[in-house]
Short mmCIF file of C-alpha atoms in Angstrom, two decimals:
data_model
loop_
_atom_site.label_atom_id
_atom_site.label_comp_id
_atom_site.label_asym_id
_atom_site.label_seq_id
_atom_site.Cartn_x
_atom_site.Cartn_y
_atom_site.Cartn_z
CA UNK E 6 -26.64 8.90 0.78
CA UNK E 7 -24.06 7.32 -1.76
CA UNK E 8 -21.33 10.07 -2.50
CA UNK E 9 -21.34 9.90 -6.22
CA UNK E 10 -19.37 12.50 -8.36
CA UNK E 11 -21.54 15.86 -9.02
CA UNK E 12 -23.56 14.51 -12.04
CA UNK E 13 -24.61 11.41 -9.48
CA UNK E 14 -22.86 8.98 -11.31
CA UNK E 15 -21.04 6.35 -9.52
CA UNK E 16 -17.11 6.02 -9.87
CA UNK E 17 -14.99 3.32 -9.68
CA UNK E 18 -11.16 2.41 -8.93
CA UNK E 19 -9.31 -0.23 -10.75
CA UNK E 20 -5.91 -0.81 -8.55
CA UNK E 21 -4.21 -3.17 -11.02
CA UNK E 22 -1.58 -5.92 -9.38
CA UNK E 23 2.28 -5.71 -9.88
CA UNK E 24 4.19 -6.80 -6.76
CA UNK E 25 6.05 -3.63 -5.54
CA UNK E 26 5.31 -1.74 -8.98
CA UNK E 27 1.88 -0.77 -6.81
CA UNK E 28 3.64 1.88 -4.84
CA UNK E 29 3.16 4.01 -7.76
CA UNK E 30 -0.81 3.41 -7.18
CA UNK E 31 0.05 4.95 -3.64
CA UNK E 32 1.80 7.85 -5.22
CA UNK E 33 -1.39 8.84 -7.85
CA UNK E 34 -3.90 8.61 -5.04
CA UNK E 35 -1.48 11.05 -2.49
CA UNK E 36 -2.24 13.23 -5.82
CA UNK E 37 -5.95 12.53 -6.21
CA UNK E 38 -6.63 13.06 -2.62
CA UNK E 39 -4.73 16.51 -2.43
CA UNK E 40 -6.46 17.63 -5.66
CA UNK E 41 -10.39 16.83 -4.16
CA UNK E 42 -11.60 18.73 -1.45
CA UNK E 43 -10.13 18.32 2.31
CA UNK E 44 -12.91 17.11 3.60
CA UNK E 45 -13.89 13.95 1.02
CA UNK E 46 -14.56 11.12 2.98
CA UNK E 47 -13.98 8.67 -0.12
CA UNK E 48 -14.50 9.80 -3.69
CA UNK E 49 -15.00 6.03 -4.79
CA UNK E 50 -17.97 4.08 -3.87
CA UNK E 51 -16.97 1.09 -5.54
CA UNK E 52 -12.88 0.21 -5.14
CA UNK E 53 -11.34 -3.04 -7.11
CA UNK E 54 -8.07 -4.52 -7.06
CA UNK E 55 -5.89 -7.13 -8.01
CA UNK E 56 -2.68 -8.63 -6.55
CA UNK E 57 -1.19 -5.95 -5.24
CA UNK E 58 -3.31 -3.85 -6.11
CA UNK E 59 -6.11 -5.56 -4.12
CA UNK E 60 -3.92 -4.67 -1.36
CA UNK E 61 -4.08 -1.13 -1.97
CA UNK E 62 -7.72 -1.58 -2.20
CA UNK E 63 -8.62 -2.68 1.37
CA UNK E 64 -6.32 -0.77 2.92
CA UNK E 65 -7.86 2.47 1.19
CA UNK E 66 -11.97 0.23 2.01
CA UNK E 67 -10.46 -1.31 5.48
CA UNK E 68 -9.87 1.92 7.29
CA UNK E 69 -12.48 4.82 8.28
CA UNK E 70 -11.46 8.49 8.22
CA UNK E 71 -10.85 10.95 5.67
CA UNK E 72 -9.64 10.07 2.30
CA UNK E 73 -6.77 12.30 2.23
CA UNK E 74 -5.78 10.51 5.38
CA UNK E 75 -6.39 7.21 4.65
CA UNK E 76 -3.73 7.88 1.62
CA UNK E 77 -1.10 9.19 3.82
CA UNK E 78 -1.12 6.04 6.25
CA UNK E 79 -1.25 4.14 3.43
CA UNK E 80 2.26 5.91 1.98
CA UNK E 81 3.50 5.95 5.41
CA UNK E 82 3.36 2.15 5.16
CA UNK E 83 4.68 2.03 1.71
CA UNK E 84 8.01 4.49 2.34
CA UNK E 85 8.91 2.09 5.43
CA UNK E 86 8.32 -0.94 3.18
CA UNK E 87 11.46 -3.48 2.97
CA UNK E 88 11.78 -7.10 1.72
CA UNK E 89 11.89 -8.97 5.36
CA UNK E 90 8.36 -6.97 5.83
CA UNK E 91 6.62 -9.04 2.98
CA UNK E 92 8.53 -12.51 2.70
CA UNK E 93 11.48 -14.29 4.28
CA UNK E 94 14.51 -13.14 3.21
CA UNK E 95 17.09 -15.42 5.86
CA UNK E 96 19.68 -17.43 2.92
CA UNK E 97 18.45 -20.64 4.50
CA UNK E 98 14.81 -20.02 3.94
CA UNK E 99 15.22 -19.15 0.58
CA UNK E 100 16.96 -22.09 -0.11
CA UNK E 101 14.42 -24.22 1.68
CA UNK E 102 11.79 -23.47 -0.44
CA UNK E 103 13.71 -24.25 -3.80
CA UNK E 104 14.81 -27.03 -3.19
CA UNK E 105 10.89 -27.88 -2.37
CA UNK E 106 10.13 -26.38 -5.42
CA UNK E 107 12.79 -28.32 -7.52
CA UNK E 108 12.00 -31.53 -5.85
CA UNK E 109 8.29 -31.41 -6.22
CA UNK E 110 9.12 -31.18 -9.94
CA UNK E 111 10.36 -34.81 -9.77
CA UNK E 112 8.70 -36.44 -6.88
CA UNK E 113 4.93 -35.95 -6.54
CA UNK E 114 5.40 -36.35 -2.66
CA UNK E 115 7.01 -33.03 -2.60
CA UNK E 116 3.90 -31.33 -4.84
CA UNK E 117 1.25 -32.21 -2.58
CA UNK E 118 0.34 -31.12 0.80
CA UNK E 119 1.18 -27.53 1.87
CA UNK E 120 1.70 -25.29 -1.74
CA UNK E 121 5.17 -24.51 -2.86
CA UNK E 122 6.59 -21.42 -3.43
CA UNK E 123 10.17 -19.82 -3.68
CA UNK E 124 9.39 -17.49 -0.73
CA UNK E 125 7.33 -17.52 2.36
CA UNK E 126 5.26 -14.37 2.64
CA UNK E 127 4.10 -15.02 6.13
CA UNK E 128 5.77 -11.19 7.02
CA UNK E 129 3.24 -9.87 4.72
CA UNK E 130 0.30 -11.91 6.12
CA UNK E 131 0.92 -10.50 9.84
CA UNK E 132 1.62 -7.04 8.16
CA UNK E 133 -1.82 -6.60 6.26
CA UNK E 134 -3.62 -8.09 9.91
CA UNK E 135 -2.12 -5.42 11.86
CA UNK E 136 -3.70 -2.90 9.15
CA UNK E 137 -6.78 -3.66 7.38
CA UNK E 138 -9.81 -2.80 9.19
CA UNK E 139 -11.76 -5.75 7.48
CA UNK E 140 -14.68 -4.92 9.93
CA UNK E 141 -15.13 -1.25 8.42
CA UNK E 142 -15.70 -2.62 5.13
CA UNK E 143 -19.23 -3.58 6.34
CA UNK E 144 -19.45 -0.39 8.57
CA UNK E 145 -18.47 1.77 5.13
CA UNK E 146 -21.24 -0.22 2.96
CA UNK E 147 -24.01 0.62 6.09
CA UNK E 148 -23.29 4.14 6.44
CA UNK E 149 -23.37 4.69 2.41
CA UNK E 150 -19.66 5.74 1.83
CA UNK E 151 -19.06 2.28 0.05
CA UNK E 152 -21.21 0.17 -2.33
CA UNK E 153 -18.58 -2.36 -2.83
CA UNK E 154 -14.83 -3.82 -2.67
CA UNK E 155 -13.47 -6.42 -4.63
CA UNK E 156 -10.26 -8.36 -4.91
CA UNK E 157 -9.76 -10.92 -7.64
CA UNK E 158 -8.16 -14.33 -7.61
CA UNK E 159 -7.24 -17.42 -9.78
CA UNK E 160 -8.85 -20.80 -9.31
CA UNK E 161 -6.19 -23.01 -9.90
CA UNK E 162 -9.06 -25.85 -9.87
CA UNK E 163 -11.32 -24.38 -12.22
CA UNK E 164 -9.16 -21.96 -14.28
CA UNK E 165 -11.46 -19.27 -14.04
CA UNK E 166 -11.13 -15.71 -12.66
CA UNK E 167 -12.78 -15.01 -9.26
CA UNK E 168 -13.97 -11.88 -8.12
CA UNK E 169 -14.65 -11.85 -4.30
CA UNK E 170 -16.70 -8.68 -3.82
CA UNK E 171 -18.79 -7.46 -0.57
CA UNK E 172 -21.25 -4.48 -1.38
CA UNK E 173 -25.28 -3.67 -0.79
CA UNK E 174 -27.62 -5.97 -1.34
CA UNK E 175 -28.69 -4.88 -4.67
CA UNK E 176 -25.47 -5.85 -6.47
CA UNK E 177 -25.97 -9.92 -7.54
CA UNK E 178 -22.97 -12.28 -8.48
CA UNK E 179 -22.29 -12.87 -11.68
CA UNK E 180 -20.77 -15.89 -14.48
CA UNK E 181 -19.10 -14.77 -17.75
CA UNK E 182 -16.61 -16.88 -19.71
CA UNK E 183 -13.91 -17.26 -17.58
CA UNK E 184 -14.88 -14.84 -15.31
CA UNK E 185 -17.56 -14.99 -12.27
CA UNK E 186 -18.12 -12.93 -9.09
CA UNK E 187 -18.95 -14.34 -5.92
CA UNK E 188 -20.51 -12.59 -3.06
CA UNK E 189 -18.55 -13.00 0.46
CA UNK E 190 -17.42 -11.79 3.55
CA UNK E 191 -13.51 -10.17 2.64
CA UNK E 192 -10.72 -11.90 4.75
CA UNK E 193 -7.20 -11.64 5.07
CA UNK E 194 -6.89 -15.31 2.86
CA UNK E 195 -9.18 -13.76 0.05
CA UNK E 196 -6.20 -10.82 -0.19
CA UNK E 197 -3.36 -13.05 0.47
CA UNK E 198 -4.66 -15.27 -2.70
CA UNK E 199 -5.12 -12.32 -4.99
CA UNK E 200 -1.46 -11.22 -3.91
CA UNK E 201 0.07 -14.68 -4.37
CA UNK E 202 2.52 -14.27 -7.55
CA UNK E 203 2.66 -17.43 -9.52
CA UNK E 204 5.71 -19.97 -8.47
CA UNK E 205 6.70 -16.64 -5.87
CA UNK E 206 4.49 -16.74 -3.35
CA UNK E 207 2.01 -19.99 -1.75
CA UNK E 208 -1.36 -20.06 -3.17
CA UNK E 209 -3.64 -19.89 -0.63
CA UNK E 210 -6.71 -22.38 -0.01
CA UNK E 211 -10.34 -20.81 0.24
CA UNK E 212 -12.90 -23.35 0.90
CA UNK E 213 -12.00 -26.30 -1.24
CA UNK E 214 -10.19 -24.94 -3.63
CA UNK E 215 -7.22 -23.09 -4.34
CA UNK E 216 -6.51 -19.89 -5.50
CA UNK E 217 -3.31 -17.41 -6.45
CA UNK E 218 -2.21 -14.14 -7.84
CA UNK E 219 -5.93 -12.80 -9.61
CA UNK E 220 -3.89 -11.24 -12.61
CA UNK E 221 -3.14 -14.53 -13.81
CA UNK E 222 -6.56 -15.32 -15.96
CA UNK E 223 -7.86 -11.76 -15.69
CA UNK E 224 -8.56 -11.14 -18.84
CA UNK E 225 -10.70 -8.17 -18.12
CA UNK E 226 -9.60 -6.08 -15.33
CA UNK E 227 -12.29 -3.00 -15.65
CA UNK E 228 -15.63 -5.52 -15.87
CA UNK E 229 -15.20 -6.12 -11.69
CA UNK E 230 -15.93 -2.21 -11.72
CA UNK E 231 -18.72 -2.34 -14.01
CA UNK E 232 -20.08 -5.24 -12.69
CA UNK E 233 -20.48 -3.92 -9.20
CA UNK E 234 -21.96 -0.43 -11.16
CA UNK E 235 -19.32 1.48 -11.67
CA UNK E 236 -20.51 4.09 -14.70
CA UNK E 237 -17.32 5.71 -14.42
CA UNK E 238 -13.61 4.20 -14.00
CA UNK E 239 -10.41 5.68 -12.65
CA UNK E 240 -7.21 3.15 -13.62
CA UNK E 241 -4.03 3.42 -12.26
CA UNK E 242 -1.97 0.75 -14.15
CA UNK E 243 1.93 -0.06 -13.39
CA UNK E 244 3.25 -0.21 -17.06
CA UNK E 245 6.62 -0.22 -17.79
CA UNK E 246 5.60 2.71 -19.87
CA UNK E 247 4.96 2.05 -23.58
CA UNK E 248 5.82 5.16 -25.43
CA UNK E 249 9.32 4.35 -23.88
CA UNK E 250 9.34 1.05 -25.71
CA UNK E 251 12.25 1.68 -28.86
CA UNK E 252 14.50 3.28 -26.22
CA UNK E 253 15.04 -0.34 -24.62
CA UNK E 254 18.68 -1.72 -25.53
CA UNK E 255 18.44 -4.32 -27.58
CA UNK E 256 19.83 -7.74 -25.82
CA UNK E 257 21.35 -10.13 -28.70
CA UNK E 258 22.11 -13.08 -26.52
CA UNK E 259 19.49 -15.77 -25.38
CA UNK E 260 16.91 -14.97 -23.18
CA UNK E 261 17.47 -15.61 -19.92
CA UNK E 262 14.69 -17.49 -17.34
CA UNK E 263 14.51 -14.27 -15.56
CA UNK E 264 13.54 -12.69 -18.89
CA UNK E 265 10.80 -15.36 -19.88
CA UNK E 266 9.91 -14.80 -16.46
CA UNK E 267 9.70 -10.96 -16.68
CA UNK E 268 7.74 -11.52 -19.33
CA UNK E 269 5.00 -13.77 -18.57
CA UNK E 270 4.55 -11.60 -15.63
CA UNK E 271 4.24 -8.90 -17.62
CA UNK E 272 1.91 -10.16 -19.71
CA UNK E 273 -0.34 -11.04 -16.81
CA UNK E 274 0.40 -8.08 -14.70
CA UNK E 275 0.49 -5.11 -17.57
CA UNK E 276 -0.68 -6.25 -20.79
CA UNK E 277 -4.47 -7.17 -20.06
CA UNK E 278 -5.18 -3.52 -18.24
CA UNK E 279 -3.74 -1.61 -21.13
CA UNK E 280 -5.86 -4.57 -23.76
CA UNK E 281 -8.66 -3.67 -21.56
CA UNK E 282 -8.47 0.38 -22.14
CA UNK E 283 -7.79 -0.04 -25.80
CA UNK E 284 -11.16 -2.08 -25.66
CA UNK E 285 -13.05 0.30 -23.42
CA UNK E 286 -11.76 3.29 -26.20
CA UNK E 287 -13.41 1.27 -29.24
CA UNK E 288 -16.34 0.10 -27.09
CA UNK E 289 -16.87 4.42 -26.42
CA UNK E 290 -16.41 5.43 -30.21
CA UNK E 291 -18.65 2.76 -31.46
CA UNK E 292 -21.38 3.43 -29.11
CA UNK E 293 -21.14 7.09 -28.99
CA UNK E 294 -21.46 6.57 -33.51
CA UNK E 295 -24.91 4.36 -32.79
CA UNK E 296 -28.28 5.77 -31.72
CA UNK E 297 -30.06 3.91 -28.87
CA UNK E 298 -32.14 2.23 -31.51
CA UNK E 299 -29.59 1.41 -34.20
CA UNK E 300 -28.06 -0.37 -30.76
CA UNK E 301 -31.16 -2.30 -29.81
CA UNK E 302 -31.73 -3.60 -33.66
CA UNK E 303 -28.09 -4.82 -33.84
CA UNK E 304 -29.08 -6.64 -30.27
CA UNK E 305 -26.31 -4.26 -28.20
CA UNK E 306 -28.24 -2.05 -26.39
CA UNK E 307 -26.42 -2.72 -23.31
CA UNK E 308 -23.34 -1.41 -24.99
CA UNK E 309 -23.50 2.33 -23.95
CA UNK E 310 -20.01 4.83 -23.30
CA UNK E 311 -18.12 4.67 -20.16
CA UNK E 312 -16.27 7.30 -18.71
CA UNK E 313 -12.85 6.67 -18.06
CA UNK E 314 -9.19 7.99 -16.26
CA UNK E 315 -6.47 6.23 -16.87
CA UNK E 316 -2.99 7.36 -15.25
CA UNK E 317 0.14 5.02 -16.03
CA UNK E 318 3.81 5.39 -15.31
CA UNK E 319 5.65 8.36 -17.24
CA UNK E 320 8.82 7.11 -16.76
CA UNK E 321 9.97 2.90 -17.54
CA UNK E 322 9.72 1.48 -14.28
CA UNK E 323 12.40 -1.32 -15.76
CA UNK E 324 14.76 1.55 -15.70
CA UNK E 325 14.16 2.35 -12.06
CA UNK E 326 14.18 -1.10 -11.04
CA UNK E 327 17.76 -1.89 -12.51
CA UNK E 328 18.96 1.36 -10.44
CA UNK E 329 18.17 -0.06 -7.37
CA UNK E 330 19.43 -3.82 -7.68
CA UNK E 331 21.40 -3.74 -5.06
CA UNK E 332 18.63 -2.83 -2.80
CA UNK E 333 17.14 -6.51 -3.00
CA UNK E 334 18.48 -8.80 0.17
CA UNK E 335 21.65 -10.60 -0.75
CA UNK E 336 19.44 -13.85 -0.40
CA UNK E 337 17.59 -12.92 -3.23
CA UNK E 338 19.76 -11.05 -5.15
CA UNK E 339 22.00 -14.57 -5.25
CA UNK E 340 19.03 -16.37 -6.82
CA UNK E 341 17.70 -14.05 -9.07
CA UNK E 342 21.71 -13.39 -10.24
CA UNK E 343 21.26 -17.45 -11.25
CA UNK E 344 18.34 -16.79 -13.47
CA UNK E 345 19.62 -14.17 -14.78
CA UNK E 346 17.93 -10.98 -13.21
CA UNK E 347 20.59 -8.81 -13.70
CA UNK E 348 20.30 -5.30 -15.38
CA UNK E 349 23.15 -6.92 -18.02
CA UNK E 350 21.51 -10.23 -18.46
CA UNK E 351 17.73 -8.77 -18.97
CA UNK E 352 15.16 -10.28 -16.44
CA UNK E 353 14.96 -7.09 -14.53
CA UNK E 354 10.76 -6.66 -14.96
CA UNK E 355 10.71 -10.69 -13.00
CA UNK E 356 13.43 -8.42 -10.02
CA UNK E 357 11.02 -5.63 -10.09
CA UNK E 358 7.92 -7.30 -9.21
CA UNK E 359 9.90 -8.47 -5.64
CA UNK E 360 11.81 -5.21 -5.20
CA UNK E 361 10.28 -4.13 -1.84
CA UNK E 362 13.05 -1.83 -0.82
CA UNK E 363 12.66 1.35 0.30
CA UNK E 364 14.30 2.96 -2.23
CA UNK E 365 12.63 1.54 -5.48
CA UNK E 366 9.13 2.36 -3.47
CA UNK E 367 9.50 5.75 -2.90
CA UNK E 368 10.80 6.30 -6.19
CA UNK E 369 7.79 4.88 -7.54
CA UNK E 370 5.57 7.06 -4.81
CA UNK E 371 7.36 9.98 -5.96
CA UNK E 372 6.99 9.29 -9.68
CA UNK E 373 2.89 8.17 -9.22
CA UNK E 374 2.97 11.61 -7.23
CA UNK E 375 4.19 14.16 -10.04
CA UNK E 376 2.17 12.11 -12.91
CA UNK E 377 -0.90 12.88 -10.72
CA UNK E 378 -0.11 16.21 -10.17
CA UNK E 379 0.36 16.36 -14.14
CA UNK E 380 -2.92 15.30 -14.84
CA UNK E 381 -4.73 17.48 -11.93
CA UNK E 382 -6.70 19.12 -14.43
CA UNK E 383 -7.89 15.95 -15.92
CA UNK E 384 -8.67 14.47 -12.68
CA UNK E 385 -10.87 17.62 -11.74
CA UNK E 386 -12.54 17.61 -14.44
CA UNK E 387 -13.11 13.62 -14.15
CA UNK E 388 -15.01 14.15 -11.08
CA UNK E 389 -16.79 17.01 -11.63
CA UNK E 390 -18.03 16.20 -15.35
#
């Protein structure tokens, strides 16, 4: 029997991606797991994630065990976590793969073949096959603890946002603008796509096509969830905290290319969650204003109130990021100091995505850890309403 929450309604995750910023993810669930009974297996039936975040979501649907347990691996992994563990960090590697990059700008030769990317993430490949459990995501589905997992990717052929799901039988793939969901057996390539940040990391090649980092056209994050049958969602997003906005410093010189960079990342990585859950919030007030039949004359009857949790950074993770700088491998610190990643010259949020030091991720465990503990009441009563 599916473990729903007590009213029987089924619950979803949304991991959203963010490079290293999903250690914080880690951190809420270590919360979430302490708060629920020992003894829950896995208090989401249907799990969906993006980028990093789809990383966080097999390893939480690729393992069997106890949830509480599953979470404490899973920090385990994330508190030993350092750069040369998810891409090559040597000075001669790095500089390898710009000048491919910079070349291929100029000389198609250099664009085609194998995909180009500033840094080779092969670490991170043999990391994630050592862990995920891809077999127990069928095993999970079978014995009724799981209805479905998804990761989401980019088509760079088609443009449009793909979510590779696996689940019962009764869920059916699905085409939206933009947006479609394809049913399939979950691989390591399917996560390495979703993870691969734009110009960072390779994009990787899935039957003909290929595909990169999924928060690049996701322009709804939750629908995965709701898709799948979620009727309830918990988000854990990796803002850079908004209420903290107007106590940024303002920078009065030209932007550097780290700081367009930061940006577009940003927008990709933060902006369409927290778009998403202002959406969700109207969506709730409108339909919870409108009677079932006022709904079906105005032709929206499918548009009914859903349920949601969302938990986001309390502190700006910008802030955190520029403390630990000098964390980053001196390989990288060299060529993000050229584009102007520095926590003078702005560009800090394009640093932060790549900070895998130990340091910056347990701060960002830690922090995910006390905002979950803040809001234990709310999660309680999330899962028991």
């Amino acid at each position: 029997m599916r473990k729903n929450n007590k009213n029987g309604l089924k619950i979803g995750l949304v991991l959203s991606g963010g490079g290293a910023r999903a250690a914080y993810q880690v951190g809420v669930l270590k919360a979430v797991a302490e708060t629920l009974p020992k003894e829950t297996n896995n208090p989401f039936p249907i799990i969906c994630g993006t980028s990093a975040g789809a990383i966080n979501t097999l390893a939480i649907a690729g393992r069997a065990g106890p949830f509480r347990l599953r979470i404490k691996k899973l920090e385990a992994i994330w508190r030993q976590l350092d750069a040369e563990k998810i891409y090559r960090t040597d000075f001669f590697g790095v500089l390898k793969n710009s000048l491919n990059m910079f070349f291929s700008f100029f000389n198609s030769g250099y664009a085609l073949g194998k995909p180009k990317a500033l840094l080779d993430n092969t670490p991170l490949r043999h990391l994630l096959e050592n862990y995920v459990r891809f077999r127990h995501i069928d095993e999970a589905i079978a014995a009724g603890e799981l209805d479905a997992a998804s990761i989401t990717a980019v088509s760079y052929s088609t443009g449009k946002s793909v979510t590779f799901f696996q689940g019962t039988d009764d869920i059916h793939p699905w085409e939206r603008s933009r947006r479609v969901g394809v049913r399939t057996q979950l691989t390591i390539d399917h996560l390495m796509a979703s993870s691969a940040i734009p110009m960072m990391f390779p994009a990787m090649h899935i039957g003909e096509r290929y595909f990169g980092d999924g928060a690049v056209r996701q322009l709804k994050p939750i629908s995965p969830a709701l898709h799948l049958g979620a009727e309830k969602v918990f988000v854990i997003g990796v803002s850079d905290n908004p209420s903290h906005k107007s106590q940024q410093p303002l920078i009065k010189h030209s932007p550097s290319i780290a700081q367009i960079i930061g940006h577009l990342f940003n927008s990709a990585f933060i902006d369409s969650i927290e778009s998403d859950l202002e959406t969700l919030q109207k969506i709730n007030r409108l339909s919870e204003q409108m009677s079932l039949s006022e709904r079906r004359k105005k032709g929206v009857s499918d548009l009914k109130p859903v349920d949601f949790l969302a938990i986001l950074p309390s502190q700006p993770i910008d802030k955190i990021a520029s403390d630990h700088l000098k964390e980053l491998p001196r390989s990288i610190k060299f060529f993000l100091k050229l584009t102007g990643a520095t926590a003078r010259g702005g560009g800090v949020s394009a640093a932060s995505y790549l900070m895998f030091s130990r340091g910056f991720c347990r701060k960002l465990l830690d922090l995910g850890y006390q905002d979950g503990l803040a809001q234990k009441d709310a999660i309680i009563e999330f899962f028991e309403s």
